[in-house]
Amino acid sequence: MIFLKTDEEIELLRENNHLVAMTLAEVGRHIRAGVSTAELDKIGDEFIRDHGAVPAFLGYDGYPASLCISVNEHVVHGIPSAKQILKDGDIVSVDCGTFMKGFVGDSAYTFAVGEVGEEVRRLMDVTKEALCRGVAQAKAGNRVGDISAAVQNYAESFGYGVVRELEGHGLGRRMHEDPGVPNYGARGRGPLLKEGMVICIEPMITMGNKAIVFEQDGWTVRTRDRKPAAHFEKAVAIRKNGPDVLTDYDIIEQAILK
Ligand code: MF3
Ligand code: CO
């Protein structure tokens, strides 16, 4: 069942996703060689709580941390660990969720640690642009498949893999609402997008083969071929005049430029 949101509800979702972007910016400021992903999780957890929210991921289906931090061949749902120390050239997907005022925020950004190789930089750039292409299709009268096809076609035109097993989703009082938003599909297919829908679009793109495996910890998703993957996620409201992006990447990018 798809829940349409009122303008007031969309503002509460915007507040949550604004806090998520602020948290990602704060975490991003601390990303450097030598830092453990557990330290980053602590920074994120405290930042969320200091701003009057609770981390939406902690305890979700038993998930044990406040952020998902996925390094290199880890695609998503990486569990932060004191043993995982970042090094120059790594790429790090940080996925963050908040809950306050009855609604959820959920967004992700892939950061570079120091200088990354040209190939890896291109994977990050293409994944972010694939998300933008998807967002541009998020308007009333289109269908979910228009978003899916835009993401898939762009990513695959670079020879990259599009992960099939995980997808974007509706966002509201719960983190995962209908509809599912796959990163592959056909234009003109799938659920109709209506004004008041709020969805998360989150391409997970691999440099090599699209196949994934689950690690022994029961959460971490990694590429089967152990080549790197990137992941970006934004929450978007469907409005009369087109996509209303609730996740502001400028906040994050301003923070990491300094
Ligand atoms: N952002 C993720 C998603 O969209 C959620 C993290 S998984 C959790 O599915 F279990 F840790 F919450
Ligand atoms: Co999500």
PDB file of C-alpha atoms and ligand atoms in Angstrom:
ATOM      1  CA  MET A   1       0.000   0.000   0.000  1.00  0.00           C
ATOM      2  CA  ILE A   2       1.338   3.398  -1.011  1.00  0.00           C
ATOM      3  CA  PHE A   3       0.795   6.245   1.473  1.00  0.00           C
ATOM      4  CA  LEU A   4       0.452   9.700  -0.052  1.00  0.00           C
ATOM      5  CA  LYS A   5       1.844  12.487   2.142  1.00  0.00           C
ATOM      6  CA  THR A   6       0.371  15.883   2.922  1.00  0.00           C
ATOM      7  CA  ASP A   7       2.509  19.015   2.563  1.00  0.00           C
ATOM      8  CA  GLU A   8       2.982  19.031   6.352  1.00  0.00           C
ATOM      9  CA  GLU A   9       4.176  15.427   6.315  1.00  0.00           C
ATOM     10  CA  ILE A  10       6.572  16.179   3.469  1.00  0.00           C
ATOM     11  CA  GLU A  11       8.059  18.999   5.584  1.00  0.00           C
ATOM     12  CA  LEU A  12       8.678  16.543   8.435  1.00  0.00           C
ATOM     13  CA  LEU A  13      10.345  14.179   5.974  1.00  0.00           C
ATOM     14  CA  ARG A  14      12.418  17.119   4.718  1.00  0.00           C
ATOM     15  CA  GLU A  15      13.525  17.889   8.291  1.00  0.00           C
ATOM     16  CA  ASN A  16      14.601  14.293   8.765  1.00  0.00           C
ATOM     17  CA  ASN A  17      16.476  14.107   5.493  1.00  0.00           C
ATOM     18  CA  HIS A  18      18.098  17.464   6.210  1.00  0.00           C
ATOM     19  CA  LEU A  19      19.416  16.016   9.455  1.00  0.00           C
ATOM     20  CA  VAL A  20      20.611  12.953   7.571  1.00  0.00           C
ATOM     21  CA  ALA A  21      22.534  15.197   5.140  1.00  0.00           C
ATOM     22  CA  MET A  22      24.000  17.169   8.065  1.00  0.00           C
ATOM     23  CA  THR A  23      25.049  13.893   9.689  1.00  0.00           C
ATOM     24  CA  LEU A  24      26.635  12.641   6.476  1.00  0.00           C
ATOM     25  CA  ALA A  25      28.506  15.966   6.239  1.00  0.00           C
ATOM     26  CA  GLU A  26      29.746  15.602   9.815  1.00  0.00           C
ATOM     27  CA  VAL A  27      30.843  12.019   9.209  1.00  0.00           C
ATOM     28  CA  GLY A  28      32.389  13.039   5.876  1.00  0.00           C
ATOM     29  CA  ARG A  29      34.534  15.644   7.645  1.00  0.00           C
ATOM     30  CA  HIS A  30      36.078  12.850   9.700  1.00  0.00           C
ATOM     31  CA  ILE A  31      36.771  10.480   6.828  1.00  0.00           C
ATOM     32  CA  ARG A  32      40.513  10.084   6.417  1.00  0.00           C
ATOM     33  CA  ALA A  33      43.150   7.339   6.403  1.00  0.00           C
ATOM     34  CA  GLY A  34      43.587   5.765   9.833  1.00  0.00           C
ATOM     35  CA  VAL A  35      40.009   6.268  11.067  1.00  0.00           C
ATOM     36  CA  SER A  36      37.963   3.170  11.883  1.00  0.00           C
ATOM     37  CA  THR A  37      34.412   2.775  10.663  1.00  0.00           C
ATOM     38  CA  ALA A  38      33.333   2.255  14.304  1.00  0.00           C
ATOM     39  CA  GLU A  39      34.631   5.755  15.118  1.00  0.00           C
ATOM     40  CA  LEU A  40      32.582   7.166  12.236  1.00  0.00           C
ATOM     41  CA  ASP A  41      29.499   5.333  13.491  1.00  0.00           C
ATOM     42  CA  LYS A  42      29.937   6.905  16.932  1.00  0.00           C
ATOM     43  CA  ILE A  43      30.255  10.384  15.397  1.00  0.00           C
ATOM     44  CA  GLY A  44      27.061   9.821  13.400  1.00  0.00           C
ATOM     45  CA  ASP A  45      25.132   8.345  16.330  1.00  0.00           C
ATOM     46  CA  GLU A  46      25.999  11.254  18.630  1.00  0.00           C
ATOM     47  CA  PHE A  47      25.250  13.862  15.979  1.00  0.00           C
ATOM     48  CA  ILE A  48      21.795  12.399  15.326  1.00  0.00           C
ATOM     49  CA  ARG A  49      20.926  12.265  19.038  1.00  0.00           C
ATOM     50  CA  ASP A  50      22.310  15.777  19.667  1.00  0.00           C
ATOM     51  CA  HIS A  51      19.807  17.026  17.102  1.00  0.00           C
ATOM     52  CA  GLY A  52      16.762  15.478  18.756  1.00  0.00           C
ATOM     53  CA  ALA A  53      16.387  12.375  16.606  1.00  0.00           C
ATOM     54  CA  VAL A  54      17.182   8.701  17.009  1.00  0.00           C
ATOM     55  CA  PRO A  55      19.156   6.597  14.547  1.00  0.00           C
ATOM     56  CA  ALA A  56      16.568   4.741  12.456  1.00  0.00           C
ATOM     57  CA  PHE A  57      18.893   1.872  11.537  1.00  0.00           C
ATOM     58  CA  LEU A  58      19.909   0.856  15.075  1.00  0.00           C
ATOM     59  CA  GLY A  59      17.849  -2.207  15.987  1.00  0.00           C
ATOM     60  CA  TYR A  60      16.066  -2.296  12.618  1.00  0.00           C
ATOM     61  CA  ASP A  61      15.631  -6.045  11.994  1.00  0.00           C
ATOM     62  CA  GLY A  62      18.319  -6.371  14.657  1.00  0.00           C
ATOM     63  CA  TYR A  63      20.879  -4.194  12.820  1.00  0.00           C
ATOM     64  CA  PRO A  64      23.625  -3.460  15.391  1.00  0.00           C
ATOM     65  CA  ALA A  65      24.799   0.087  14.514  1.00  0.00           C
ATOM     66  CA  SER A  66      23.558   3.577  13.664  1.00  0.00           C
ATOM     67  CA  LEU A  67      25.152   3.861  10.220  1.00  0.00           C
ATOM     68  CA  CYS A  68      25.848   1.399   7.440  1.00  0.00           C
ATOM     69  CA  ILE A  69      29.455   1.909   6.302  1.00  0.00           C
ATOM     70  CA  SER A  70      30.482  -0.063   3.246  1.00  0.00           C
ATOM     71  CA  VAL A  71      34.096   0.079   2.039  1.00  0.00           C
ATOM     72  CA  ASN A  72      35.289  -0.751  -1.506  1.00  0.00           C
ATOM     73  CA  GLU A  73      33.829  -4.159  -2.493  1.00  0.00           C
ATOM     74  CA  HIS A  74      31.189  -3.797   0.213  1.00  0.00           C
ATOM     75  CA  VAL A  75      28.091  -2.563  -1.577  1.00  0.00           C
ATOM     76  CA  VAL A  76      25.730  -1.708   1.300  1.00  0.00           C
ATOM     77  CA  HIS A  77      24.850  -2.633   4.906  1.00  0.00           C
ATOM     78  CA  GLY A  78      28.464  -2.795   6.069  1.00  0.00           C
ATOM     79  CA  ILE A  79      28.565  -3.014   9.868  1.00  0.00           C
ATOM     80  CA  PRO A  80      30.960  -0.457  11.379  1.00  0.00           C
ATOM     81  CA  SER A  81      33.933  -2.068  13.083  1.00  0.00           C
ATOM     82  CA  ALA A  82      36.927  -0.937  15.142  1.00  0.00           C
ATOM     83  CA  LYS A  83      38.948  -3.373  13.036  1.00  0.00           C
ATOM     84  CA  GLN A  84      38.089  -1.690   9.751  1.00  0.00           C
ATOM     85  CA  ILE A  85      40.604   1.126   9.348  1.00  0.00           C
ATOM     86  CA  LEU A  86      40.261   3.374   6.309  1.00  0.00           C
ATOM     87  CA  LYS A  87      43.248   3.818   4.020  1.00  0.00           C
ATOM     88  CA  ASP A  88      44.070   6.181   1.203  1.00  0.00           C
ATOM     89  CA  GLY A  89      42.306   5.270  -2.026  1.00  0.00           C
ATOM     90  CA  ASP A  90      39.335   3.557  -0.348  1.00  0.00           C
ATOM     91  CA  ILE A  91      35.763   4.489  -1.189  1.00  0.00           C
ATOM     92  CA  VAL A  92      33.225   4.494   1.600  1.00  0.00           C
ATOM     93  CA  SER A  93      29.443   4.412   1.281  1.00  0.00           C
ATOM     94  CA  VAL A  94      27.872   5.905   4.397  1.00  0.00           C
ATOM     95  CA  ASP A  95      24.141   5.238   4.711  1.00  0.00           C
ATOM     96  CA  CYS A  96      22.270   7.080   7.467  1.00  0.00           C
ATOM     97  CA  GLY A  97      18.735   6.998   8.833  1.00  0.00           C
ATOM     98  CA  THR A  98      16.981   9.208  11.374  1.00  0.00           C
ATOM     99  CA  PHE A  99      13.633   9.077  13.126  1.00  0.00           C
ATOM    100  CA  MET A 100      11.980  12.151  14.624  1.00  0.00           C
ATOM    101  CA  LYS A 101       8.508  13.682  14.778  1.00  0.00           C
ATOM    102  CA  GLY A 102       7.009  10.423  13.568  1.00  0.00           C
ATOM    103  CA  PHE A 103       8.908  10.254  10.278  1.00  0.00           C
ATOM    104  CA  VAL A 104      12.093   8.723   8.865  1.00  0.00           C
ATOM    105  CA  GLY A 105      15.040  10.167   6.957  1.00  0.00           C
ATOM    106  CA  ASP A 106      17.219   7.877   4.825  1.00  0.00           C
ATOM    107  CA  SER A 107      20.065   8.874   2.499  1.00  0.00           C
ATOM    108  CA  ALA A 108      23.570   7.780   1.544  1.00  0.00           C
ATOM    109  CA  TYR A 109      26.731   9.168  -0.002  1.00  0.00           C
ATOM    110  CA  THR A 110      29.944   7.526  -1.203  1.00  0.00           C
ATOM    111  CA  PHE A 111      33.093   9.319  -0.024  1.00  0.00           C
ATOM    112  CA  ALA A 112      36.690   9.049  -1.211  1.00  0.00           C
ATOM    113  CA  VAL A 113      39.493   8.543   1.316  1.00  0.00           C
ATOM    114  CA  GLY A 114      42.357  10.803   0.243  1.00  0.00           C
ATOM    115  CA  GLU A 115      43.182  10.399  -3.435  1.00  0.00           C
ATOM    116  CA  VAL A 116      41.333   7.605  -5.231  1.00  0.00           C
ATOM    117  CA  GLY A 117      42.256   6.083  -8.573  1.00  0.00           C
ATOM    118  CA  GLU A 118      40.797   7.476 -11.766  1.00  0.00           C
ATOM    119  CA  GLU A 119      38.703   4.354 -12.427  1.00  0.00           C
ATOM    120  CA  VAL A 120      37.183   4.398  -8.963  1.00  0.00           C
ATOM    121  CA  ARG A 121      36.505   8.141  -9.182  1.00  0.00           C
ATOM    122  CA  ARG A 122      34.587   7.528 -12.392  1.00  0.00           C
ATOM    123  CA  LEU A 123      32.513   4.769 -10.731  1.00  0.00           C
ATOM    124  CA  MET A 124      31.543   7.230  -7.977  1.00  0.00           C
ATOM    125  CA  ASP A 125      30.728  10.021 -10.424  1.00  0.00           C
ATOM    126  CA  VAL A 126      28.662   7.766 -12.678  1.00  0.00           C
ATOM    127  CA  THR A 127      26.703   6.343  -9.730  1.00  0.00           C
ATOM    128  CA  LYS A 128      25.879   9.836  -8.470  1.00  0.00           C
ATOM    129  CA  GLU A 129      24.862  10.936 -11.949  1.00  0.00           C
ATOM    130  CA  ALA A 130      22.732   7.772 -12.338  1.00  0.00           C
ATOM    131  CA  LEU A 131      20.896   8.852  -9.186  1.00  0.00           C
ATOM    132  CA  CYS A 132      20.365  12.334 -10.675  1.00  0.00           C
ATOM    133  CA  ARG A 133      18.987  10.809 -13.874  1.00  0.00           C
ATOM    134  CA  GLY A 134      16.589   8.758 -11.777  1.00  0.00           C
ATOM    135  CA  VAL A 135      15.533  11.769  -9.713  1.00  0.00           C
ATOM    136  CA  ALA A 136      14.735  13.712 -12.901  1.00  0.00           C
ATOM    137  CA  GLN A 137      12.117  11.059 -13.753  1.00  0.00           C
ATOM    138  CA  ALA A 138      10.460  11.281 -10.325  1.00  0.00           C
ATOM    139  CA  LYS A 139       7.439  13.298 -11.358  1.00  0.00           C
ATOM    140  CA  ALA A 140       3.691  12.810 -11.235  1.00  0.00           C
ATOM    141  CA  GLY A 141       2.380  10.885 -14.241  1.00  0.00           C
ATOM    142  CA  ASN A 142       5.604   8.943 -14.756  1.00  0.00           C
ATOM    143  CA  ARG A 143       5.994   5.381 -13.530  1.00  0.00           C
ATOM    144  CA  VAL A 144       8.592   3.780 -11.268  1.00  0.00           C
ATOM    145  CA  GLY A 145      10.007   2.067 -14.358  1.00  0.00           C
ATOM    146  CA  ASP A 146      10.951   5.466 -15.803  1.00  0.00           C
ATOM    147  CA  ILE A 147      13.234   6.006 -12.816  1.00  0.00           C
ATOM    148  CA  SER A 148      14.592   2.455 -12.956  1.00  0.00           C
ATOM    149  CA  ALA A 149      15.351   2.611 -16.678  1.00  0.00           C
ATOM    150  CA  ALA A 150      17.071   5.995 -16.393  1.00  0.00           C
ATOM    151  CA  VAL A 151      19.390   4.684 -13.659  1.00  0.00           C
ATOM    152  CA  GLN A 152      20.096   1.398 -15.427  1.00  0.00           C
ATOM    153  CA  ASN A 153      20.684   2.819 -18.889  1.00  0.00           C
ATOM    154  CA  TYR A 154      23.101   5.440 -17.644  1.00  0.00           C
ATOM    155  CA  ALA A 155      25.134   3.062 -15.450  1.00  0.00           C
ATOM    156  CA  GLU A 156      25.241   0.282 -18.020  1.00  0.00           C
ATOM    157  CA  SER A 157      26.384   2.660 -20.761  1.00  0.00           C
ATOM    158  CA  PHE A 158      29.710   2.726 -18.874  1.00  0.00           C
ATOM    159  CA  GLY A 159      29.851  -1.067 -18.692  1.00  0.00           C
ATOM    160  CA  TYR A 160      29.044  -1.076 -14.968  1.00  0.00           C
ATOM    161  CA  GLY A 161      26.853  -3.583 -13.135  1.00  0.00           C
ATOM    162  CA  VAL A 162      23.488  -2.699 -11.598  1.00  0.00           C
ATOM    163  CA  VAL A 163      22.772  -4.678  -8.427  1.00  0.00           C
ATOM    164  CA  ARG A 164      19.436  -6.444  -8.754  1.00  0.00           C
ATOM    165  CA  GLU A 165      18.758  -7.831  -5.277  1.00  0.00           C
ATOM    166  CA  LEU A 166      18.312  -4.504  -3.460  1.00  0.00           C
ATOM    167  CA  GLU A 167      16.224  -1.493  -4.380  1.00  0.00           C
ATOM    168  CA  GLY A 168      14.919   1.923  -3.358  1.00  0.00           C
ATOM    169  CA  HIS A 169      11.599   2.282  -1.568  1.00  0.00           C
ATOM    170  CA  GLY A 170       8.823   4.513  -0.347  1.00  0.00           C
ATOM    171  CA  LEU A 171       9.673   6.574   2.746  1.00  0.00           C
ATOM    172  CA  GLY A 172       7.373   7.884   5.463  1.00  0.00           C
ATOM    173  CA  ARG A 173       6.498   6.893   8.990  1.00  0.00           C
ATOM    174  CA  ARG A 174       8.436   3.750   8.191  1.00  0.00           C
ATOM    175  CA  MET A 175      11.769   3.376   6.447  1.00  0.00           C
ATOM    176  CA  HIS A 176      10.550   0.894   3.865  1.00  0.00           C
ATOM    177  CA  GLU A 177       7.183   1.636   2.352  1.00  0.00           C
ATOM    178  CA  ASP A 178       5.735   0.788  -1.029  1.00  0.00           C
ATOM    179  CA  PRO A 179       6.568   1.110  -3.828  1.00  0.00           C
ATOM    180  CA  GLY A 180       9.864  -0.693  -4.331  1.00  0.00           C
ATOM    181  CA  VAL A 181      12.113   1.341  -6.618  1.00  0.00           C
ATOM    182  CA  PRO A 182      14.421  -1.020  -8.549  1.00  0.00           C
ATOM    183  CA  ASN A 183      17.537   0.315 -10.240  1.00  0.00           C
ATOM    184  CA  TYR A 184      16.750  -1.616 -13.405  1.00  0.00           C
ATOM    185  CA  GLY A 185      13.597  -1.897 -15.448  1.00  0.00           C
ATOM    186  CA  ALA A 186      11.585  -0.665 -18.396  1.00  0.00           C
ATOM    187  CA  ARG A 187      10.260   2.798 -19.104  1.00  0.00           C
ATOM    188  CA  GLY A 188       6.499   3.102 -18.746  1.00  0.00           C
ATOM    189  CA  ARG A 189       6.198   0.076 -16.424  1.00  0.00           C
ATOM    190  CA  GLY A 190       5.532  -0.262 -12.716  1.00  0.00           C
ATOM    191  CA  PRO A 191       3.464   1.797 -10.263  1.00  0.00           C
ATOM    192  CA  LEU A 192       2.237   5.239 -11.306  1.00  0.00           C
ATOM    193  CA  LEU A 193       3.951   8.149  -9.521  1.00  0.00           C
ATOM    194  CA  LYS A 194       1.443  10.461  -7.845  1.00  0.00           C
ATOM    195  CA  GLU A 195       1.713  13.788  -6.137  1.00  0.00           C
ATOM    196  CA  GLY A 196       2.424  13.248  -2.435  1.00  0.00           C
ATOM    197  CA  MET A 197       4.483  10.103  -2.846  1.00  0.00           C
ATOM    198  CA  VAL A 198       7.910  10.148  -1.198  1.00  0.00           C
ATOM    199  CA  ILE A 199      10.511   7.667  -2.379  1.00  0.00           C
ATOM    200  CA  CYS A 200      14.179   6.870  -1.869  1.00  0.00           C
ATOM    201  CA  ILE A 201      16.181   6.268  -5.033  1.00  0.00           C
ATOM    202  CA  GLU A 202      19.412   4.426  -4.298  1.00  0.00           C
ATOM    203  CA  PRO A 203      21.535   3.029  -7.121  1.00  0.00           C
ATOM    204  CA  MET A 204      24.130   0.418  -6.129  1.00  0.00           C
ATOM    205  CA  ILE A 205      26.559   0.209  -9.027  1.00  0.00           C
ATOM    206  CA  THR A 206      29.496  -2.171  -9.457  1.00  0.00           C
ATOM    207  CA  MET A 207      32.683  -1.679 -11.416  1.00  0.00           C
ATOM    208  CA  GLY A 208      32.684  -5.341 -12.455  1.00  0.00           C
ATOM    209  CA  ASN A 209      29.988  -8.013 -12.386  1.00  0.00           C
ATOM    210  CA  LYS A 210      26.645  -7.141 -10.772  1.00  0.00           C
ATOM    211  CA  ALA A 211      26.521 -10.348  -8.703  1.00  0.00           C
ATOM    212  CA  ILE A 212      26.574  -9.930  -4.926  1.00  0.00           C
ATOM    213  CA  VAL A 213      27.045 -12.197  -1.926  1.00  0.00           C
ATOM    214  CA  PHE A 214      26.185 -11.755   1.744  1.00  0.00           C
ATOM    215  CA  GLU A 215      29.053 -11.826   4.213  1.00  0.00           C
ATOM    216  CA  GLN A 216      29.039 -14.131   7.248  1.00  0.00           C
ATOM    217  CA  ASP A 217      27.908 -11.299   9.543  1.00  0.00           C
ATOM    218  CA  GLY A 218      24.424 -11.621   8.040  1.00  0.00           C
ATOM    219  CA  TRP A 219      24.356  -7.996   6.837  1.00  0.00           C
ATOM    220  CA  THR A 220      27.270  -6.862   4.715  1.00  0.00           C
ATOM    221  CA  VAL A 221      26.584  -7.137   1.002  1.00  0.00           C
ATOM    222  CA  ARG A 222      29.697  -7.385  -1.190  1.00  0.00           C
ATOM    223  CA  THR A 223      30.427  -7.880  -4.851  1.00  0.00           C
ATOM    224  CA  ARG A 224      31.098 -11.507  -5.742  1.00  0.00           C
ATOM    225  CA  ASP A 225      34.144 -10.535  -7.820  1.00  0.00           C
ATOM    226  CA  ARG A 226      35.396  -8.224  -5.016  1.00  0.00           C
ATOM    227  CA  LYS A 227      35.586  -5.262  -7.365  1.00  0.00           C
ATOM    228  CA  PRO A 228      34.430  -1.922  -5.901  1.00  0.00           C
ATOM    229  CA  ALA A 229      30.857  -0.670  -5.770  1.00  0.00           C
ATOM    230  CA  ALA A 230      29.344   2.761  -5.127  1.00  0.00           C
ATOM    231  CA  HIS A 231      26.007   3.718  -3.543  1.00  0.00           C
ATOM    232  CA  PHE A 232      24.162   7.027  -3.396  1.00  0.00           C
ATOM    233  CA  GLU A 233      20.661   7.572  -2.008  1.00  0.00           C
ATOM    234  CA  LYS A 234      18.311  10.543  -1.935  1.00  0.00           C
ATOM    235  CA  ALA A 235      14.754  10.953  -0.688  1.00  0.00           C
ATOM    236  CA  VAL A 236      12.468  12.691  -3.194  1.00  0.00           C
ATOM    237  CA  ALA A 237       8.880  13.901  -2.944  1.00  0.00           C
ATOM    238  CA  ILE A 238       6.707  13.745  -6.050  1.00  0.00           C
ATOM    239  CA  ARG A 239       5.125  17.176  -6.523  1.00  0.00           C
ATOM    240  CA  LYS A 240       2.990  18.797  -9.168  1.00  0.00           C
ATOM    241  CA  ASN A 241       5.934  20.707 -10.566  1.00  0.00           C
ATOM    242  CA  GLY A 242       8.352  17.794 -10.574  1.00  0.00           C
ATOM    243  CA  PRO A 243      10.798  16.191  -8.157  1.00  0.00           C
ATOM    244  CA  ASP A 244      11.239  17.865  -4.763  1.00  0.00           C
ATOM    245  CA  VAL A 245      14.592  16.564  -3.507  1.00  0.00           C
ATOM    246  CA  LEU A 246      14.570  16.224   0.290  1.00  0.00           C
ATOM    247  CA  THR A 247      18.258  15.293   0.581  1.00  0.00           C
ATOM    248  CA  ASP A 248      20.627  18.190  -0.050  1.00  0.00           C
ATOM    249  CA  TYR A 249      24.034  16.949  -1.225  1.00  0.00           C
ATOM    250  CA  ASP A 250      25.405  20.533  -1.196  1.00  0.00           C
ATOM    251  CA  ILE A 251      25.591  20.309   2.605  1.00  0.00           C
ATOM    252  CA  ILE A 252      27.804  17.242   2.292  1.00  0.00           C
ATOM    253  CA  GLU A 253      29.921  18.527  -0.565  1.00  0.00           C
ATOM    254  CA  GLN A 254      30.569  21.865   1.115  1.00  0.00           C
ATOM    255  CA  ALA A 255      31.805  19.975   4.171  1.00  0.00           C
ATOM    256  CA  ILE A 256      34.231  17.718   2.360  1.00  0.00           C
ATOM    257  CA  LEU A 257      35.697  20.461   0.145  1.00  0.00           C
ATOM    258  CA  LYS A 258      37.140  22.174   3.193  1.00  0.00           C
TER     259      LYS A 258
HETATM  260  N1  MF3 B   1      19.251   2.755   3.817  1.00  0.00           N
HETATM  261  C1  MF3 B   1      18.995   1.354   3.879  1.00  0.00           C
HETATM  262  C2  MF3 B   1      17.862   1.055   2.960  1.00  0.00           C
HETATM  263  O1  MF3 B   1      17.407   1.904   2.297  1.00  0.00           O
HETATM  264  C3  MF3 B   1      18.634   0.860   5.215  1.00  0.00           C
HETATM  265  C4  MF3 B   1      19.717   0.409   6.077  1.00  0.00           C
HETATM  266  S1  MF3 B   1      19.474  -1.167   6.566  1.00  0.00           S
HETATM  267  C5  MF3 B   1      19.294  -1.191   8.229  1.00  0.00           C
HETATM  268  O2  MF3 B   1      17.395  -0.054   2.891  1.00  0.00           O
HETATM  269  F1  MF3 B   1      18.774  -2.319   8.528  1.00  0.00           F
HETATM  270  F2  MF3 B   1      20.434  -0.996   8.748  1.00  0.00           F
HETATM  271  F3  MF3 B   1      18.513  -0.250   8.625  1.00  0.00           F
HETATM  272 CO    CO B   2      17.031   3.416   1.655  1.00  0.00          CO
END
